[in-house]
Amino acid sequence: MKHVVIVGGGFAGLHCALKLASRPEVRVTLLDKNNYQQFQPLLYQVASALLAPNNAAFPLRDVLHRAANVDVKMAEVVSADLAARAVRTCDGQTYQGDYLLLAAGSEVNFFKTPGAKEHALPLYSLRDAEVIQSRLLEALEAADREPSLADKGGLTAVVVGAGPTGTEMAGALEDALQRMDRGLYKNVNLSKAKVYLVDMVHHVLSAFSPKSQSYAARKLAERGVELRLGSAVKEVTATHVLLEDGSQIRARIVIWAGGLKASTLAGHLGVIQGHGGRLDVEPDFTVKGFPGVYALGDFANIAGKDGRALPQLASVAQQAGRYSAAHIIGQIDGKPPKPFEYFDKGIMAMVGRDAAVAEVGEHRHELTGPIAFAAWLGVHAALLTTTRARIGSAMDWAWDYFGHGRGEQILDRPSGHAFSWGEEDERQSTA
Ligand SMILES: Cc1cc2nc3c(=O)[nH]c(=O)nc-3n(C[C@H](O)[C@H](O)[C@H](O)COP(=O)(O)OP(=O)(O)OC[C@H]3O[C@@H](n4cnc5c(N)ncnc54)[C@H](O)[C@@H]3O)c2cc1C
């Protein structure tokens, strides 16, 4: 019986495991440092306290409970011997397979920006989203005790990076603040809360068409998001964000959506890392020189039809996961492999509760507003792993979209972060 070891139960690894589940003659071990799959497209809603964390994660054991040939192990992989197709976990265990699939995803990249690692909050994992949610609720509780904090940037959030993640985050934060402005925090003047979206490039949503970019910028501005474009972040401190153009924004909540790189494991594999720290792979996702070792999803640079790398998207990872399972099955069955063909559903982003942009399909048919929202919903529902998750999450999204709830208010992970302003904070903000 052939043994497949998969590292990472995200979109790529999980979909590979699900496809291999139909082949009882294959044994699969799925290793993940968490016991759930996080659904990144909804993390910004958790971070902005619009959704509870358990709406954006699904237990791996539940998703795979019918797959008798798939064994799930919660374990963090720290190193690998690619020649032996073996990995080692942080508790010293080794897993060796006939095939090894590396799908450990991405992590935040602060690009060595001074102070960012210490003071900015990344948004990549469920835990990151929970930390941001807690920081937001802490800031509101602190301002309720001491309303003057709102004048000192205590309710100012700076989102760094105006790609889809940053744009969605900034729009959702404004939505969340508007929802909370209904008598929840009686001593807080929420009109003093401010959201900035900053980026070194001159427009939001760089990968989108100029029409989508200007629609998104207009919708953000209508919500009250202040755009600071065309100037890179020079430094982040406990109390300020300093921009290259010399301006400063006084802020207590800094959210980093400014870039990604392959997760740490990529640096412990003994191979040269490519662009973004990712592994360069052959067209069939195998790592050159290591037969039987695959790298995919956000962990790999996957070339598209035109030879350019495909973007780090859930649909790329999901399709790559299914393809590599088929590739492994083909090898076992002695069938020649078919080339990978990415089915491009397009790119889309939610700008806020009633605003979305979508560029659908390979030819990028442009949509905005409710119809773009519907496209977003359809594509993202298809990314959910099980029917139950699809129905449950669709209902939650619909409730959130059409309903008028006040969002999450339970602060169960206080950071102990004191919201007081010392002497070093007294420099003047130019914001
Ligand atoms: C905030 C945000 C929003 C996004 N929104 C969208 C969107 O709307 N649409 C879209 O198409 N894409 C979106 N993306 C991109 C998409 O989420 C990724 O492209 C996709 O998750 C990549 O899948 P993956 O399987 O490669 O990695 P992941 O889904 O990240 O899975 C990697 C898995 O590996 C595990 N892991 C990592 N290191 C180790 C280790 N050392 N040992 C064991 N396990 C490990 C992790 O716990 C994780 O479960 C978004 C990304 C982010 C960050």
Coordinates of C-alpha atoms and ligand atoms in Angstrom, one line a residue:
M1 CA 0.0 0.0 0.0
K2 CA 1.4 3.4 -1.0
H3 CA 1.7 6.0 1.7
V4 CA 1.2 9.7 1.0
V5 CA 2.4 12.2 3.6
I6 CA 0.7 15.7 3.3
V7 CA 2.0 18.7 5.2
G8 CA -0.7 21.3 5.6
G9 CA -4.5 20.9 5.7
G10 CA -5.3 24.1 3.9
F11 CA -7.0 24.4 0.5
A12 CA -4.2 22.5 -1.3
G13 CA -3.4 19.7 1.2
L14 CA -7.0 19.1 2.2
H15 CA -8.3 18.8 -1.4
C16 CA -5.5 16.4 -2.2
A17 CA -6.5 14.3 0.8
L18 CA -10.2 14.4 -0.1
K19 CA -9.4 13.2 -3.7
L20 CA -7.1 10.4 -2.4
A21 CA -9.9 9.4 0.0
S22 CA -11.6 7.6 -2.9
R23 CA -8.6 5.3 -3.3
P24 CA -8.5 2.8 -0.4
E25 CA -5.3 1.2 -1.7
V26 CA -3.5 4.5 -0.8
R27 CA -2.8 5.4 2.8
V28 CA -2.7 9.2 3.6
T29 CA -1.2 11.0 6.7
L30 CA -2.3 14.6 6.8
L31 CA -0.2 16.7 9.2
D32 CA -1.2 20.2 10.3
K33 CA -0.1 22.4 13.2
N34 CA -3.8 23.2 13.8
N35 CA -6.7 20.7 13.9
Y36 CA -8.8 22.9 11.6
Q37 CA -8.8 24.3 8.1
Q38 CA -8.9 28.1 8.3
F39 CA -11.1 29.8 5.6
Q40 CA -8.9 32.9 4.9
P41 CA -11.5 34.7 2.7
L42 CA -13.6 35.3 5.9
L43 CA -10.8 36.3 8.2
Y44 CA -11.3 40.0 7.7
Q45 CA -14.9 39.6 9.0
V46 CA -13.6 37.8 12.1
A47 CA -10.9 40.5 12.6
S48 CA -13.5 43.3 12.3
A49 CA -15.8 41.6 14.8
L50 CA -18.5 40.9 12.3
L51 CA -18.3 37.1 12.5
A52 CA -17.4 34.7 15.3
P53 CA -14.1 32.8 14.8
N54 CA -15.8 29.4 14.5
N55 CA -17.5 30.7 11.3
A56 CA -14.1 30.9 9.5
A57 CA -12.6 27.5 10.4
F58 CA -13.6 23.8 10.0
P59 CA -12.3 20.9 12.0
L60 CA -10.1 18.7 9.8
R61 CA -11.3 15.5 11.5
D62 CA -14.9 16.4 10.8
V63 CA -14.3 17.1 7.1
L64 CA -12.4 13.8 6.8
H65 CA -14.4 11.6 9.1
R66 CA -15.7 9.4 6.3
A67 CA -12.2 9.0 4.7
A68 CA -11.1 5.7 6.3
N69 CA -7.7 5.8 4.6
V70 CA -6.8 9.3 5.8
D71 CA -5.2 9.7 9.2
V72 CA -5.1 13.3 10.6
K73 CA -2.3 14.3 12.9
M74 CA -2.1 17.7 14.6
A75 CA 1.7 18.2 14.4
E76 CA 4.0 21.0 13.4
V77 CA 6.6 20.0 10.8
V78 CA 10.0 21.6 11.5
S79 CA 12.3 20.0 8.9
A80 CA 12.4 17.5 6.1
D81 CA 14.7 15.1 4.3
L82 CA 13.4 15.5 0.8
A83 CA 15.6 12.7 -0.6
A84 CA 13.9 10.3 1.8
R85 CA 10.5 11.9 1.4
A86 CA 10.4 12.2 5.2
V87 CA 9.4 15.0 7.6
R88 CA 10.2 15.6 11.3
T89 CA 7.7 17.3 13.7
C90 CA 8.5 19.6 16.6
D91 CA 7.9 16.7 19.1
G92 CA 10.6 14.6 17.3
Q93 CA 8.4 12.2 15.3
T94 CA 9.2 11.3 11.7
Y95 CA 6.7 10.6 8.9
Q96 CA 8.0 9.0 5.8
G97 CA 6.0 8.3 2.6
D98 CA 6.2 7.0 -0.9
Y99 CA 5.0 10.5 -1.8
L100 CA 5.5 13.7 0.1
L101 CA 3.3 16.7 -0.5
L102 CA 4.3 20.1 0.9
A103 CA 1.4 22.5 1.2
A104 CA 2.3 24.6 4.3
G105 CA 0.9 27.9 2.9
S106 CA 2.1 31.4 3.6
E107 CA 2.8 33.8 6.5
V108 CA 3.1 37.5 6.8
N109 CA 6.0 39.4 5.3
F110 CA 6.9 42.6 7.0
F111 CA 9.6 43.4 4.5
K112 CA 11.9 44.4 7.4
T113 CA 9.9 47.5 8.0
P114 CA 11.2 48.9 11.3
G115 CA 8.7 48.3 14.2
A116 CA 6.2 46.4 12.1
K117 CA 6.9 43.0 13.6
E118 CA 6.6 44.4 17.1
H119 CA 3.6 46.7 16.7
A120 CA 1.6 45.7 13.6
L121 CA -1.0 42.9 13.7
P122 CA -0.8 40.5 10.7
L123 CA -3.9 39.1 9.1
Y124 CA -3.1 35.7 7.8
S125 CA -4.3 33.1 10.3
L126 CA -7.5 32.6 12.4
R127 CA -5.4 33.4 15.4
D128 CA -4.3 36.7 13.8
A129 CA -7.9 37.6 13.1
E130 CA -8.9 36.8 16.7
V131 CA -6.0 39.0 18.0
I132 CA -7.2 41.9 15.8
Q133 CA -10.8 41.4 17.0
S134 CA -9.7 41.5 20.6
R135 CA -7.6 44.6 20.0
L136 CA -10.5 46.4 18.4
L137 CA -12.9 45.4 21.3
E138 CA -10.2 46.4 23.9
A139 CA -9.8 49.8 22.2
L140 CA -13.6 50.3 22.5
E141 CA -13.7 49.2 26.1
A142 CA -10.8 51.5 27.0
A143 CA -12.4 54.4 25.2
D144 CA -15.6 53.8 27.1
R145 CA -13.7 54.0 30.4
E146 CA -11.7 57.0 29.2
P147 CA -13.4 58.8 26.3
S148 CA -10.4 61.2 25.8
L149 CA -8.4 58.2 24.3
A150 CA -10.5 58.6 21.1
D151 CA -8.8 62.0 20.6
K152 CA -5.4 60.4 21.0
G153 CA -5.7 57.9 18.2
G154 CA -7.1 55.2 20.6
L155 CA -9.8 54.5 18.0
T156 CA -7.7 54.9 14.9
A157 CA -6.9 51.9 12.8
V158 CA -4.3 51.9 10.0
V159 CA -4.5 49.1 7.5
V160 CA -1.3 48.7 5.6
G161 CA -1.6 47.3 2.1
A162 CA -4.4 48.1 -0.3
G163 CA -4.6 44.7 -2.0
P164 CA -7.8 42.6 -1.6
T165 CA -7.1 41.7 2.1
G166 CA -6.4 45.3 3.1
T167 CA -9.3 46.8 1.1
E168 CA -11.7 44.2 2.6
M169 CA -10.4 44.8 6.1
A170 CA -10.6 48.6 5.9
G171 CA -14.2 48.5 4.5
A172 CA -15.3 45.9 7.0
L173 CA -13.8 48.0 9.9
E174 CA -15.9 51.0 8.9
D175 CA -19.0 48.7 8.6
A176 CA -18.3 47.3 12.0
L177 CA -17.9 50.7 13.7
Q178 CA -21.2 51.9 12.1
R179 CA -22.9 48.8 13.5
M180 CA -21.5 49.4 17.0
D181 CA -22.6 53.0 16.9
R182 CA -26.0 52.0 18.2
G183 CA -25.8 52.5 21.9
L184 CA -23.3 49.7 22.6
Y185 CA -20.5 51.9 23.9
K186 CA -22.5 54.8 25.6
N187 CA -19.5 56.9 26.5
V188 CA -17.6 56.5 23.2
N189 CA -18.0 59.1 20.4
L190 CA -17.6 56.7 17.5
S191 CA -17.5 59.6 15.0
K192 CA -13.9 60.0 16.3
A193 CA -13.0 56.5 15.2
K194 CA -11.0 56.6 12.0
V195 CA -9.8 54.0 9.5
Y196 CA -6.8 54.7 7.2
L197 CA -5.8 52.5 4.3
V198 CA -2.2 53.1 3.2
D199 CA -0.1 51.7 0.4
M200 CA 3.1 52.6 -1.5
V201 CA 1.3 52.3 -4.8
H202 CA -1.1 54.9 -6.1
H203 CA -4.3 52.9 -6.2
V204 CA -6.2 50.3 -4.3
L205 CA -6.6 46.7 -5.7
S206 CA -3.6 46.8 -8.0
A207 CA -4.4 43.5 -9.7
F208 CA -7.9 44.9 -10.8
S209 CA -8.9 47.1 -13.7
P210 CA -8.9 50.9 -13.3
K211 CA -12.7 50.8 -13.3
S212 CA -12.8 48.4 -10.4
Q213 CA -10.1 50.4 -8.6
S214 CA -11.9 53.7 -8.8
Y215 CA -15.2 52.0 -7.8
A216 CA -13.5 50.5 -4.7
A217 CA -11.7 53.8 -3.8
R218 CA -15.1 55.7 -4.1
K219 CA -16.9 53.1 -1.9
L220 CA -14.2 53.2 0.7
A221 CA -14.2 57.0 0.8
E222 CA -18.1 57.0 1.1
R223 CA -17.7 54.8 4.2
G224 CA -15.2 57.2 5.7
V225 CA -12.0 55.3 5.1
E226 CA -9.1 57.7 4.4
L227 CA -6.8 56.6 1.7
R228 CA -3.1 57.4 2.0
L229 CA -1.7 56.1 -1.3
G230 CA 1.6 56.5 -3.0
S231 CA 3.7 56.5 0.2
A232 CA 5.4 53.4 1.8
V233 CA 5.3 52.8 5.5
K234 CA 8.7 53.8 6.9
E235 CA 8.2 52.7 10.5
V236 CA 5.5 51.5 12.9
T237 CA 5.7 52.4 16.6
A238 CA 3.5 51.6 19.5
T239 CA 1.5 54.8 18.9
H240 CA 2.2 56.0 15.3
V241 CA 2.6 54.9 11.7
L242 CA 5.3 56.9 9.9
L243 CA 5.1 57.2 6.1
E244 CA 7.9 57.8 3.6
D245 CA 6.4 61.2 2.7
G246 CA 7.2 62.4 6.3
S247 CA 3.6 62.3 7.6
Q248 CA 2.6 60.3 10.7
I249 CA -0.7 58.8 11.7
R250 CA -1.4 58.4 15.4
A251 CA -3.0 55.0 15.8
R252 CA -3.3 52.2 18.3
I253 CA -4.4 49.5 15.9
V254 CA -2.1 48.8 12.9
I255 CA -3.1 45.9 10.7
W256 CA -0.6 44.5 8.3
A257 CA -1.9 43.3 5.0
G258 CA 1.2 44.3 3.2
G259 CA 2.6 41.1 1.9
L260 CA 3.1 37.4 2.2
K261 CA 6.0 34.9 2.0
A262 CA 6.1 31.1 2.1
S263 CA 5.7 29.7 5.6
T264 CA 8.8 29.2 7.8
L265 CA 9.1 25.6 6.9
A266 CA 10.3 26.5 3.4
G267 CA 13.6 27.7 4.8
H268 CA 14.2 24.4 6.6
L269 CA 14.1 22.0 3.6
G270 CA 17.6 22.4 2.3
V271 CA 16.5 23.7 -1.1
I272 CA 17.0 27.1 -2.7
Q273 CA 13.8 29.2 -2.2
G274 CA 12.4 31.1 -5.2
H275 CA 10.4 34.3 -5.3
G276 CA 8.5 35.1 -2.1
G277 CA 10.5 32.3 -0.3
R278 CA 8.3 29.8 -2.2
L279 CA 9.6 26.6 -3.8
D280 CA 10.0 26.6 -7.6
V281 CA 8.3 23.5 -9.0
E282 CA 8.1 21.6 -12.2
P283 CA 4.8 21.8 -14.3
D284 CA 3.6 18.7 -12.4
F285 CA 4.4 20.4 -9.0
T286 CA 7.3 18.1 -8.2
V287 CA 10.4 19.6 -6.7
K288 CA 13.3 19.4 -9.1
G289 CA 15.7 16.6 -8.2
F290 CA 13.3 15.0 -5.7
P291 CA 11.0 12.5 -7.4
G292 CA 7.8 11.9 -5.4
V293 CA 8.1 15.3 -3.6
Y294 CA 5.4 17.9 -4.5
A295 CA 5.1 21.5 -3.4
L296 CA 1.8 23.4 -4.1
G297 CA -0.6 26.2 -3.1
D298 CA 0.9 29.3 -1.5
F299 CA 4.0 27.3 -0.7
A300 CA 5.1 27.0 -4.4
N301 CA 5.6 29.2 -7.4
I302 CA 3.2 27.5 -9.9
A303 CA 3.5 28.6 -13.5
G304 CA 0.4 29.4 -15.5
K305 CA -0.3 28.9 -19.2
D306 CA 1.7 32.1 -20.1
G307 CA 4.7 31.0 -17.9
R308 CA 4.0 33.6 -15.3
A309 CA 3.4 32.5 -11.7
L310 CA -0.2 32.0 -10.8
P311 CA -1.4 34.2 -7.9
Q312 CA -1.7 33.1 -4.3
L313 CA -5.4 32.2 -4.4
A314 CA -7.5 29.6 -2.7
S315 CA -8.8 28.4 -6.1
V316 CA -5.3 27.9 -7.4
A317 CA -4.4 25.9 -4.3
Q318 CA -7.6 23.9 -4.4
Q319 CA -7.2 22.9 -8.0
A320 CA -3.5 22.2 -7.5
G321 CA -4.4 19.9 -4.6
R322 CA -6.8 17.9 -6.7
Y323 CA -4.3 17.7 -9.6
S324 CA -1.5 16.4 -7.5
A325 CA -3.8 13.7 -6.1
A326 CA -4.7 12.7 -9.7
H327 CA -1.0 12.8 -10.6
I328 CA -0.1 10.4 -7.7
I329 CA -3.0 8.1 -8.6
G330 CA -1.8 8.1 -12.3
Q331 CA 1.7 7.1 -11.2
I332 CA 0.3 4.2 -9.1
D333 CA -1.9 3.1 -12.0
G334 CA 0.9 3.5 -14.5
K335 CA -1.0 6.1 -16.5
P336 CA 0.8 9.0 -18.3
P337 CA 0.2 12.3 -16.5
K338 CA -2.0 15.1 -17.9
P339 CA -0.7 18.7 -17.7
F340 CA -2.2 21.0 -15.1
E341 CA -4.7 23.5 -16.4
Y342 CA -5.9 26.2 -14.1
F343 CA -9.6 27.0 -14.4
D344 CA -9.6 30.8 -13.8
K345 CA -12.8 32.0 -12.1
G346 CA -11.5 35.5 -11.8
I347 CA -10.6 37.8 -9.0
M348 CA -13.0 39.5 -6.6
A349 CA -13.0 41.6 -3.4
M350 CA -15.7 42.8 -1.0
V351 CA -15.3 46.5 -0.3
G352 CA -18.0 46.5 2.4
R353 CA -21.5 45.4 3.2
D354 CA -23.1 46.6 0.0
A355 CA -20.1 46.9 -2.3
A356 CA -18.0 44.4 -4.1
V357 CA -15.9 44.2 -7.2
A358 CA -15.5 41.1 -9.4
E359 CA -13.6 40.4 -12.6
V360 CA -15.1 37.1 -13.7
G361 CA -13.4 34.4 -15.7
E362 CA -10.3 34.4 -17.8
H363 CA -11.4 37.4 -19.8
R364 CA -12.1 39.5 -16.6
H365 CA -15.7 40.5 -17.2
E366 CA -16.1 43.5 -14.8
L367 CA -18.9 43.5 -12.2
T368 CA -19.6 45.9 -9.3
G369 CA -22.2 46.2 -6.6
P370 CA -24.8 43.4 -5.7
I371 CA -24.1 41.3 -8.7
A372 CA -20.3 41.3 -7.8
F373 CA -21.4 40.4 -4.3
A374 CA -23.4 37.4 -5.7
A375 CA -20.3 36.3 -7.8
W376 CA -18.1 36.6 -4.7
L377 CA -20.6 34.5 -2.7
G378 CA -20.8 31.8 -5.4
V379 CA -17.1 31.4 -5.9
H380 CA -16.4 31.4 -2.2
A381 CA -19.1 28.9 -1.4
A382 CA -17.5 26.6 -3.9
L383 CA -14.3 26.8 -2.0
L384 CA -15.9 25.5 1.1
T385 CA -15.1 21.9 1.6
T386 CA -18.3 20.2 2.7
T387 CA -22.0 20.8 1.9
R388 CA -22.8 21.4 5.5
A389 CA -20.1 24.1 5.7
R390 CA -21.5 25.6 2.5
I391 CA -25.1 25.8 3.8
G392 CA -24.0 27.0 7.3
S393 CA -21.7 29.7 6.1
A394 CA -24.0 30.9 3.4
M395 CA -26.7 31.4 6.0
D396 CA -24.3 33.3 8.3
W397 CA -23.1 35.5 5.4
A398 CA -26.7 36.2 4.3
W399 CA -27.6 37.1 7.9
D400 CA -24.6 39.3 8.1
Y401 CA -25.3 41.0 4.7
F402 CA -29.0 41.5 5.0
G403 CA -29.4 41.6 8.8
H404 CA -28.5 44.4 11.1
G405 CA -26.7 42.6 13.9
R406 CA -24.2 44.4 16.1
G407 CA -21.4 41.9 15.5
E408 CA -19.2 40.1 18.0
Q409 CA -18.8 41.8 21.3
I410 CA -17.3 39.1 23.5
L411 CA -13.7 39.9 24.4
D412 CA -12.3 36.5 25.4
R413 CA -8.6 37.1 24.5
P414 CA -7.5 40.3 26.2
S415 CA -3.9 41.1 25.4
G416 CA -3.4 43.0 28.6
H417 CA -2.3 45.9 26.4
A418 CA -2.7 49.1 28.4
F419 CA -4.3 51.9 26.5
S420 CA -2.5 54.8 28.1
W421 CA -0.4 57.4 26.4
G422 CA 3.0 58.2 27.9
E423 CA 5.4 61.0 27.2
E424 CA 6.9 59.4 24.1
D425 CA 3.5 59.5 22.6
E426 CA 3.1 63.2 22.8
R427 CA 4.6 64.1 19.4
Q428 CA 2.2 65.8 17.1
S429 CA 0.4 63.8 14.6
T430 CA 0.2 65.2 11.1
A431 CA -2.8 63.1 10.3
Ligands
LIG1 C1 -6.8 37.4 4.8 C2 -6.7 36.6 3.5 C3 -7.8 36.6 2.7 C4 -7.8 35.9 1.5 N1 -9.0 35.9 0.7 C5 -9.0 35.1 -0.4 C6 -10.1 35.2 -1.2 O1 -11.1 35.9 -0.9 N2 -10.1 34.3 -2.3 C7 -9.1 33.5 -2.6 O2 -9.1 32.8 -3.6 N3 -8.0 33.5 -1.9 C8 -7.9 34.3 -0.8 N4 -6.8 34.3 0.0 C9 -5.6 33.4 -0.4 C10 -5.9 32.0 0.0 O3 -6.3 31.9 1.4 C11 -4.6 31.2 -0.1 O4 -4.1 31.3 -1.4 C12 -4.8 29.7 0.2 O5 -5.2 29.6 1.6 C13 -3.6 28.9 0.0 O6 -3.9 27.6 0.3 P1 -2.7 26.6 0.8 O7 -3.3 25.3 1.1 O8 -1.5 26.7 0.0 O9 -2.3 27.3 2.2 P2 -3.2 27.4 3.5 O10 -4.7 27.4 3.2 O11 -2.7 28.6 4.2 O12 -2.9 26.1 4.4 C14 -1.6 25.9 4.9 C15 -1.8 24.9 6.0 O13 -0.5 24.5 6.5 C16 -0.5 24.5 7.9 N5 1.0 24.6 8.2 C17 1.8 25.7 8.0 N6 3.0 25.4 8.5 C18 3.0 24.2 9.0 C19 3.9 23.3 9.6 N7 5.2 23.8 9.7 N8 3.6 22.1 10.0 C20 2.3 21.7 9.8 N9 1.3 22.5 9.3 C21 1.7 23.7 8.8 C22 -1.3 25.7 8.3 O14 -1.8 25.5 9.6 C23 -2.4 25.6 7.2 O15 -3.5 24.8 7.7 C24 -6.7 35.1 1.2 C25 -5.6 35.0 2.0 C26 -5.6 35.8 3.2 C27 -4.4 35.8 4.1

